[in-house]
Amino acid sequence: QVQLVESGGGLVQPGGSLRLSCAASGSIFSILAMGWYRQAPGKERELVATITSGGTTNYADSVKGRFTISRDNAKNTVNLQMNSLKPEDTAVYYCNAKLAQASDSYYQVYWGQGTQVTVSS
């Protein structure tokens, strides 16, 4: 069984910063990529940022230059440093990992439970 556990959400004023962390645990053979998605009330879940095992990153246009994704392959963790936060960044943020549980397993996508980020004065 695989678990993704997020931490670091909360309430912050516009212009402030937050750092989200996600740790993957359980029966894990290889993680291809990890990332962050978010879902605001009444909206669909959207990609925020992803990072591959080789360090290639991808960001949504709305967060480029403000958010930075990083990863520790040895610890199976992924972080999201969020700076210059705006009210429109308010959402539940979900951690995501595409991983295989064994050498002969297919890669599957797993999700965390989500952490709330609220940007408000």
C-alpha atoms as one frame of an Amber mdcrd trajectory, in Angstrom:
protein
   0.000   0.000   0.000   1.146   3.511  -0.800   0.424   6.695   1.130   1.034
  10.306   0.205   0.847  12.697   3.140   0.844  16.455   2.634   1.697  19.123
   5.165   2.282  22.857   5.313  -1.008  24.382   4.284  -2.663  27.227   6.137
  -3.797  30.824   6.067  -1.485  33.500   4.694  -1.860  37.126   3.691  -1.513
  38.204   0.057   2.141  38.535  -0.823   3.134  35.980   1.770   4.798  32.586
   1.442   4.037  28.983   2.316   5.926  25.755   1.828   4.070  22.535   1.161
   5.646  19.130   1.663   4.552  15.658   0.634   6.036  12.342   1.656   5.345
   9.093  -0.156   5.600   5.911   1.882   4.776   2.240   1.646   5.665  -0.325
  -0.957   7.500   1.798  -3.534   9.961   0.522  -6.122  10.343   3.591  -8.311
   8.784   7.046  -8.576   8.693   8.438 -12.082   7.320  11.869 -11.259   5.745
  13.816  -8.421   3.696  16.939  -8.476   1.145  19.289  -7.048  -2.373  19.986
  -8.230  -5.011  22.261  -6.763  -8.758  22.577  -6.727 -10.602  25.760  -5.859
 -14.301  25.737  -4.903 -16.478  25.269  -7.955 -13.510  24.625 -10.229 -11.819
  21.580 -11.679  -8.558  20.239 -10.324  -5.621  21.801 -12.157  -1.916  21.186
 -12.439   0.346  23.458 -10.413   3.785  21.934 -10.906   5.455  18.606 -11.578
   8.983  17.262 -11.328  10.469  14.078 -12.757  13.033  11.809 -11.132  15.617
  13.491 -13.342  14.660  16.935 -12.115  12.708  18.206 -15.109  10.052  20.633
 -13.948   6.810  21.905 -15.394   4.705  24.776 -14.055   1.300  26.218 -14.721
   1.605  29.653 -16.304  -0.247  31.180 -13.383   2.482  30.199 -10.905   5.660
  30.561 -12.960   8.167  32.786 -11.231   6.354  32.520  -7.894   6.319  28.792
  -7.056   9.247  26.386  -6.988   8.945  22.618  -6.896  11.742  20.449  -5.545
  12.218  16.798  -4.799  14.335  14.501  -2.656  14.488  11.185  -4.493  16.160
   9.390  -1.591  13.366  10.363   0.798  10.486  10.152  -1.695   9.432  13.678
  -0.869   8.345  16.650  -2.930   8.084  20.253  -1.811   6.367  23.319  -3.182
   7.702  26.705  -2.170   5.004  29.285  -2.816   5.956  32.962  -2.787   4.038
  36.127  -3.624   0.784  34.351  -2.933  -2.430  35.792  -4.324  -6.047  35.292
  -3.264  -6.610  33.314  -6.461  -4.093  30.739  -5.203  -6.631  29.735  -2.566
  -7.461  26.067  -3.041  -6.975  22.581  -1.706  -3.539  21.437  -2.845  -3.030
  17.770  -3.657   0.210  15.837  -3.911   0.495  13.369  -6.770   2.988  10.643
  -7.607   3.357   8.298 -10.569   5.079   5.240  -9.222   5.604   1.502  -9.476
   5.412  -0.786  -6.462   7.662  -3.484  -7.919  10.114  -3.960 -10.775   7.464
  -5.769 -12.807   4.594  -3.435 -11.927   2.980  -0.802 -14.074   3.319   2.809
 -13.059   0.166   4.102 -11.391  -0.906   7.486 -10.114  -1.515   8.049  -6.417
  -2.982  11.058  -4.661  -2.713  12.559  -1.218  -5.686  13.735   0.821  -5.041
  17.412   0.182  -4.088  20.421   2.269  -5.952  23.719   2.358  -4.183  26.909
   1.345  -6.071  30.147   1.964  -4.703  33.500   0.864  -6.650  36.302   2.467
  -6.174  39.530   4.372
